[in-house]
Amino acid sequence: MPNILAIESSCDDTAAAVCINGRMASNYIATQDVHRKYGGVVPEMASRAHLQNMVPVVDVALKTANCSLAQIDAIAFTQAPGLIGSLLVGAQFAKSLALALHKPLIAVHHMQAHVLANLIDAEQAPSFPFLCLTVSGGHTQIVMANSPLDLTVIGETIDDAAGEAFDKSAKMLGLPYPGGPLIDSYAQKGNPLAFKFAQPQISDLNFSFSGLKTSILYFLQKQEPGFIAENLNDLCASIQYTIIEILMKKLKKAVLQTGIRQVCIAGGVSANSGLRSAITDMGVRHKWKVTIPKFEYCTDNAAMIAITAHYKYLAGEFANLDISPSAKATW
Ligand code: KG4
Ligand code: ZN
């Protein structure tokens, strides 16, 4: 106990997972390719694709877990934040299922779930308290976790998110959306010190990436035609290096301020190979205990919603059937 069916539909991935007594029995995702040609997520298309994908995705998740709907103890869904039209599809599906099955409903915060993705693999889970650098397409936060349901944001971006910094930089280089993974792969063949870009000077634990964006734009505008194609690897490596420097400086500061040396990362950008090795190196150098989620638990997935719901179930935190999703990130 409990067996949880979790649904994630906050952006452009329709995902479902089944968690049996805290162990992930299935984790299935249908990624929506329809947005690729538009250079970003088109909200209405995302909602429509969720509507089409939801039933088959849930079906695969249940079948893979070898679990019937009758064996499910609670239905969990992403309540906030995200694209409202996308959230509405998952919320309505979860509420209807909970009503039809007479099972409790659990509302999950997407950013809290990214942090708790670190608890999915019990063998390598961080111990409490820990710090988590959550870096996604919409958010960049440093979170202090005292227990699964006691999380405090101690630093966050004041403008763009780290994932946006990757995606917007990639766009300036003429790369398709989402550019983060592409920058990652070109960067592996480039020199991270080839070009120098601006880093913000913010004294607290907050982040800013808008200056970097402007610095890259002005730099590229000064170059001759053909410059990007000739220097793509070095440009990607230097941009990635700067983003990682900005992130790691603040994380180091948070460790010093809180005295918490158990550190982890989460969110789509935590799939970045440069960030994964930077935090691992930092751990070795500064004697931090570092844990990194598996790739499939970094980008949006329903397993993270399921593990969060598992803890909410144990704490008796259920939602009423009149709950609405929210696009905003307040938690
Ligand atoms: O967590 P996520 O899947 O969705 C949100 O909640 O936003 O994060 C998506 C972000 C995108 O900006 C994407 O470019 C970035 O994560 N991303 C990466 C990598 N994989 C995904 N950024 C850099 N390197 C990667 N390997
Ligand atoms: Zn996310």
Coordinates of C-alpha atoms and ligand atoms in Angstrom, one line a residue:
M1 CA 0.0 0.0 0.0
P2 CA -0.6 2.4 -1.6
N3 CA -0.8 1.7 -5.3
I4 CA -0.9 5.1 -7.1
L5 CA -1.7 6.0 -10.7
A6 CA -0.1 9.3 -11.5
I7 CA -0.7 11.6 -14.5
E8 CA 1.5 14.5 -15.7
S9 CA 0.3 16.9 -18.4
S10 CA 1.7 20.3 -17.5
C11 CA 3.4 21.1 -20.8
D12 CA 3.9 19.0 -23.9
D13 CA 4.5 15.5 -22.5
T14 CA 1.5 13.2 -21.7
A15 CA 2.8 10.9 -19.1
A16 CA 1.4 8.2 -16.7
A17 CA 3.1 6.1 -14.0
V18 CA 2.1 3.4 -11.5
C19 CA 3.8 3.4 -8.1
I20 CA 3.4 0.3 -6.0
N21 CA 4.2 1.0 -2.4
G22 CA 6.9 3.5 -3.2
R23 CA 8.4 1.5 -6.1
M24 CA 8.0 2.6 -9.6
A25 CA 6.2 -0.2 -11.6
S26 CA 5.8 1.8 -14.8
N27 CA 6.6 5.2 -16.2
Y28 CA 5.4 5.9 -19.7
I29 CA 5.6 9.2 -21.7
A30 CA 4.2 10.2 -25.1
T31 CA 6.2 13.2 -26.2
Q32 CA 4.4 15.6 -28.6
D33 CA 6.4 16.1 -31.7
V34 CA 3.7 18.3 -33.2
H35 CA 5.4 21.5 -31.7
R36 CA 8.8 20.9 -33.3
K37 CA 8.1 22.7 -36.5
Y38 CA 6.8 25.8 -34.7
G39 CA 10.0 26.4 -32.7
G40 CA 8.2 26.1 -29.3
V41 CA 5.2 24.6 -27.6
V42 CA 1.8 25.7 -29.1
P43 CA -0.6 25.6 -26.1
E44 CA -3.8 24.7 -27.9
M45 CA -2.0 21.9 -29.9
A46 CA -0.6 20.6 -26.6
S47 CA -4.1 20.4 -25.0
R48 CA -5.5 18.6 -28.0
A49 CA -2.6 16.1 -28.1
H50 CA -3.1 15.5 -24.3
L51 CA -6.7 14.7 -25.0
Q52 CA -5.7 12.2 -27.7
N53 CA -2.9 10.6 -25.8
M54 CA -4.2 10.4 -22.3
V55 CA -6.3 7.2 -22.4
P56 CA -3.7 5.1 -24.4
V57 CA -0.8 6.4 -22.2
V58 CA -2.7 5.5 -18.9
D59 CA -3.5 2.1 -20.5
V60 CA 0.2 1.4 -21.3
A61 CA 1.2 2.5 -17.8
L62 CA -1.3 0.2 -16.1
K63 CA -0.5 -2.8 -18.4
T64 CA 3.3 -2.4 -18.0
A65 CA 2.8 -2.3 -14.2
N66 CA 0.6 -5.4 -14.5
C67 CA -2.0 -3.5 -12.4
S68 CA -5.7 -3.1 -13.0
L69 CA -7.7 0.0 -12.2
A70 CA -9.4 -1.9 -9.4
Q71 CA -6.0 -2.3 -7.7
I72 CA -5.3 1.4 -7.7
D73 CA -5.7 3.1 -4.3
A74 CA -5.4 6.8 -5.4
I75 CA -5.3 8.9 -8.6
A76 CA -2.6 11.7 -8.7
F77 CA -2.2 14.5 -11.1
T78 CA -0.1 17.6 -11.7
Q79 CA -2.2 20.5 -10.4
A80 CA 0.4 23.4 -11.0
P81 CA 2.3 25.1 -12.5
G82 CA 2.1 24.7 -16.3
L83 CA 0.1 25.6 -19.4
I84 CA -3.4 25.9 -18.2
G85 CA -5.0 24.1 -21.1
S86 CA -2.6 21.2 -20.7
L87 CA -3.2 21.0 -16.9
L88 CA -7.0 21.1 -17.4
V89 CA -6.9 17.9 -19.5
G90 CA -4.9 15.9 -16.9
A91 CA -6.9 17.3 -14.0
Q92 CA -10.3 16.5 -15.6
F93 CA -9.1 13.0 -16.4
A94 CA -7.8 12.3 -12.9
K95 CA -11.0 13.8 -11.3
S96 CA -13.3 11.7 -13.4
L97 CA -11.3 8.6 -12.7
A98 CA -11.3 9.2 -9.0
L99 CA -15.0 9.9 -9.1
A100 CA -15.8 6.7 -11.1
L101 CA -13.6 4.5 -9.0
H102 CA -14.5 6.0 -5.6
K103 CA -10.8 6.5 -5.0
P104 CA -9.0 9.5 -3.4
L105 CA -7.5 12.2 -5.5
I106 CA -4.0 13.7 -4.9
A107 CA -3.0 17.0 -6.3
V108 CA 0.8 17.4 -7.0
H109 CA 2.9 20.5 -7.5
H110 CA 5.2 19.9 -10.5
M111 CA 8.2 21.7 -9.0
Q112 CA 7.9 19.8 -5.7
A113 CA 7.7 16.6 -7.8
H114 CA 10.9 17.5 -9.8
V115 CA 12.8 17.7 -6.4
L116 CA 11.3 14.4 -5.2
A117 CA 12.4 12.6 -8.4
N118 CA 15.6 12.2 -6.4
L119 CA 13.7 9.8 -4.1
I120 CA 12.5 7.4 -6.8
D121 CA 15.5 5.1 -6.6
A122 CA 15.6 4.3 -2.9
E123 CA 19.1 2.9 -3.0
Q124 CA 20.7 6.2 -4.2
A125 CA 18.2 8.7 -2.6
P126 CA 19.6 11.6 -0.7
S127 CA 19.1 11.8 3.1
F128 CA 17.3 14.8 4.7
P129 CA 17.9 17.6 4.9
F130 CA 19.2 18.2 1.3
L131 CA 19.5 21.0 -1.1
C132 CA 18.2 20.6 -4.7
L133 CA 19.1 22.7 -7.7
T134 CA 15.9 22.5 -9.8
V135 CA 16.5 23.6 -13.3
S136 CA 13.7 23.2 -15.9
G137 CA 12.3 25.0 -18.9
G138 CA 10.2 27.3 -16.7
H139 CA 11.9 27.4 -13.4
T140 CA 15.3 27.7 -11.7
Q141 CA 15.3 27.2 -7.9
I142 CA 17.4 26.2 -5.0
V143 CA 15.2 24.2 -2.7
M144 CA 15.9 23.2 0.9
A145 CA 14.2 19.8 1.7
N146 CA 13.7 18.9 5.3
S147 CA 11.4 16.0 4.6
P148 CA 9.4 14.9 1.4
L149 CA 6.6 17.4 2.1
D150 CA 8.6 20.2 3.8
L151 CA 10.3 22.0 1.0
T152 CA 11.4 25.7 1.0
V153 CA 12.6 27.7 -2.0
I154 CA 15.7 29.6 -0.9
G155 CA 16.7 31.0 -4.3
E156 CA 15.1 31.4 -7.7
T157 CA 15.5 33.1 -11.0
I158 CA 14.4 36.7 -11.3
D159 CA 13.9 36.5 -15.1
D160 CA 14.6 33.6 -17.4
A161 CA 14.9 30.0 -16.3
A162 CA 18.1 28.0 -17.0
G163 CA 16.3 25.8 -19.6
E164 CA 15.1 29.0 -21.3
A165 CA 18.7 30.3 -21.4
F166 CA 19.6 27.1 -23.2
D167 CA 16.7 27.2 -25.6
K168 CA 16.9 30.9 -26.4
S169 CA 20.7 30.6 -26.9
A170 CA 20.1 27.7 -29.2
K171 CA 17.5 29.7 -31.2
M172 CA 20.0 32.5 -31.7
L173 CA 22.4 29.9 -33.1
G174 CA 19.7 28.7 -35.5
L175 CA 19.1 25.4 -33.7
P176 CA 15.6 23.9 -33.5
Y177 CA 13.4 23.7 -30.3
P178 CA 14.1 22.4 -27.7
G179 CA 17.7 23.5 -28.1
G180 CA 19.0 22.5 -24.6
P181 CA 19.9 18.9 -25.6
L182 CA 21.4 20.0 -28.9
I183 CA 23.7 22.6 -27.1
D184 CA 24.7 19.7 -24.8
S185 CA 25.7 17.5 -27.7
Y186 CA 27.6 20.1 -29.7
A187 CA 29.3 21.4 -26.5
Q188 CA 30.9 18.0 -26.0
K189 CA 33.1 18.6 -29.1
G190 CA 33.9 22.3 -28.3
N191 CA 36.2 24.5 -26.1
P192 CA 34.2 25.9 -23.2
L193 CA 36.7 28.8 -22.8
A194 CA 36.7 29.8 -26.5
F195 CA 34.3 32.7 -25.9
K196 CA 33.4 34.7 -22.8
F197 CA 29.9 35.8 -22.0
A198 CA 28.4 38.0 -19.2
Q199 CA 27.6 36.6 -15.8
P200 CA 25.2 38.3 -13.4
Q201 CA 26.3 40.0 -10.2
I202 CA 23.5 39.2 -7.8
S203 CA 24.4 39.0 -4.1
D204 CA 21.7 36.7 -2.8
L205 CA 20.8 33.1 -3.8
N206 CA 18.7 34.3 -6.8
F207 CA 19.6 33.8 -10.4
S208 CA 19.4 35.9 -13.6
F209 CA 19.9 34.8 -17.2
S210 CA 18.6 37.8 -19.2
G211 CA 22.1 39.4 -19.2
L212 CA 23.7 36.3 -20.7
K213 CA 21.0 36.3 -23.4
T214 CA 21.8 39.9 -24.4
S215 CA 25.5 39.3 -24.2
I216 CA 25.2 36.4 -26.6
L217 CA 23.0 38.4 -29.0
Y218 CA 25.3 41.4 -29.1
F219 CA 28.3 39.1 -29.6
L220 CA 26.7 37.3 -32.5
Q221 CA 25.5 40.5 -34.2
K222 CA 29.2 41.7 -34.4
Q223 CA 30.3 38.5 -36.3
E224 CA 30.8 37.9 -40.0
P225 CA 28.3 35.6 -42.0
G226 CA 29.3 32.0 -41.5
F227 CA 30.7 32.6 -38.0
I228 CA 28.1 30.4 -36.3
A229 CA 28.5 27.4 -38.6
E230 CA 32.3 27.6 -38.3
N231 CA 32.3 27.9 -34.5
L232 CA 29.1 26.0 -33.5
N233 CA 30.9 23.5 -31.1
D234 CA 32.9 26.2 -29.4
L235 CA 29.9 28.5 -29.1
C236 CA 27.7 25.8 -27.5
A237 CA 30.5 24.7 -25.2
S238 CA 31.1 28.4 -24.0
I239 CA 27.4 29.1 -23.6
Q240 CA 26.9 25.9 -21.6
Y241 CA 30.0 26.6 -19.5
T242 CA 28.6 30.0 -18.6
I243 CA 25.2 28.7 -17.6
I244 CA 26.7 26.0 -15.5
E245 CA 29.1 28.5 -13.8
I246 CA 26.1 30.7 -12.9
L247 CA 24.3 27.7 -11.4
M248 CA 27.2 26.2 -9.6
K249 CA 28.3 29.5 -8.0
K250 CA 24.9 29.9 -6.4
L251 CA 24.7 26.3 -5.3
K252 CA 28.1 26.6 -3.6
K253 CA 26.8 29.7 -1.9
A254 CA 23.7 27.9 -0.7
V255 CA 25.8 25.1 0.8
L256 CA 27.9 27.6 2.6
Q257 CA 24.9 29.5 3.9
T258 CA 22.9 26.5 5.1
G259 CA 25.7 24.1 6.0
I260 CA 23.8 21.3 4.2
R261 CA 26.3 19.3 2.1
Q262 CA 23.8 16.7 0.8
V263 CA 23.1 18.1 -2.7
C264 CA 21.1 17.0 -5.7
I265 CA 19.8 18.3 -9.0
A266 CA 16.4 18.0 -10.8
G267 CA 14.5 19.2 -13.8
G268 CA 15.1 19.0 -17.6
V269 CA 18.4 20.8 -17.5
S270 CA 19.7 18.2 -14.9
A271 CA 19.9 15.9 -17.9
N272 CA 22.8 18.1 -19.2
S273 CA 26.0 16.2 -19.3
G274 CA 28.1 19.2 -18.4
L275 CA 26.0 20.1 -15.3
R276 CA 26.0 16.4 -14.2
S277 CA 29.8 16.3 -14.3
A278 CA 30.2 19.8 -12.8
I279 CA 28.1 18.9 -9.7
T280 CA 29.9 15.5 -9.4
D281 CA 33.3 17.3 -9.5
M282 CA 32.1 19.9 -7.1
G283 CA 31.0 17.1 -4.7
V284 CA 34.5 15.5 -4.8
R285 CA 36.3 18.9 -4.4
H286 CA 34.1 20.2 -1.5
K287 CA 33.1 16.9 0.1
W288 CA 29.4 17.2 -0.8
K289 CA 27.3 14.1 -0.9
V290 CA 25.9 14.4 -4.5
T291 CA 23.0 12.4 -6.0
I292 CA 21.7 12.8 -9.5
P293 CA 18.4 11.4 -10.8
K294 CA 18.4 8.9 -13.8
F295 CA 17.9 10.7 -17.1
E296 CA 14.3 9.5 -17.4
Y297 CA 13.4 11.2 -14.1
C298 CA 15.0 14.6 -15.0
T299 CA 12.8 15.8 -17.8
D300 CA 9.0 15.8 -17.3
N301 CA 7.7 12.4 -16.3
A302 CA 4.8 11.0 -14.2
A303 CA 7.1 8.9 -11.9
M304 CA 8.0 12.1 -10.1
I305 CA 4.3 12.9 -9.7
A306 CA 3.7 9.3 -8.4
I307 CA 6.5 9.4 -5.8
T308 CA 5.2 12.8 -4.5
A309 CA 1.7 11.4 -4.3
H310 CA 3.0 8.4 -2.4
Y311 CA 4.2 10.7 0.4
K312 CA 1.0 12.7 0.2
Y313 CA -1.0 9.6 0.5
L314 CA 0.9 8.5 3.6
A315 CA 0.4 12.0 5.1
G316 CA -3.3 11.9 4.3
E317 CA -3.1 14.9 2.0
F318 CA -6.0 14.4 -0.4
A319 CA -7.7 16.9 -2.7
N320 CA -11.4 17.6 -3.1
L321 CA -13.1 16.8 -6.4
D322 CA -13.8 20.6 -6.9
I323 CA -10.0 21.4 -7.1
S324 CA -8.9 23.4 -10.2
P325 CA -5.4 23.4 -11.8
S326 CA -3.4 26.6 -11.7
A327 CA -0.8 27.9 -14.2
K328 CA 1.0 29.8 -11.4
A329 CA 3.9 28.3 -9.4
T330 CA 2.9 29.4 -5.9
W331 CA 3.4 26.5 -3.4
Ligands
KG4_1 O1 11.7 19.8 -16.7 P1 11.4 19.9 -18.1 O2 11.4 18.7 -18.9 O3 10.1 20.7 -18.4 C1 9.7 21.8 -17.6 O4 9.2 21.6 -16.5 O5 10.0 23.0 -18.1 O6 12.6 20.9 -18.7 C2 12.7 21.2 -20.1 C3 13.9 22.0 -20.3 C4 14.0 22.6 -21.7 O7 14.4 23.9 -21.6 C5 15.1 21.7 -22.4 O8 15.9 22.4 -23.3 C6 16.0 21.4 -21.1 O9 15.1 21.2 -20.1 N1 16.9 20.3 -21.4 C7 18.2 20.4 -21.4 C8 18.7 19.1 -21.7 N2 17.7 18.2 -21.7 C9 16.5 19.0 -21.5 N3 19.0 21.5 -21.3 C10 20.4 21.3 -21.5 N4 20.9 20.1 -21.7 C11 20.1 19.0 -21.8 N5 20.7 17.8 -22.0
ZN2 ZN 9.2 20.1 -15.5

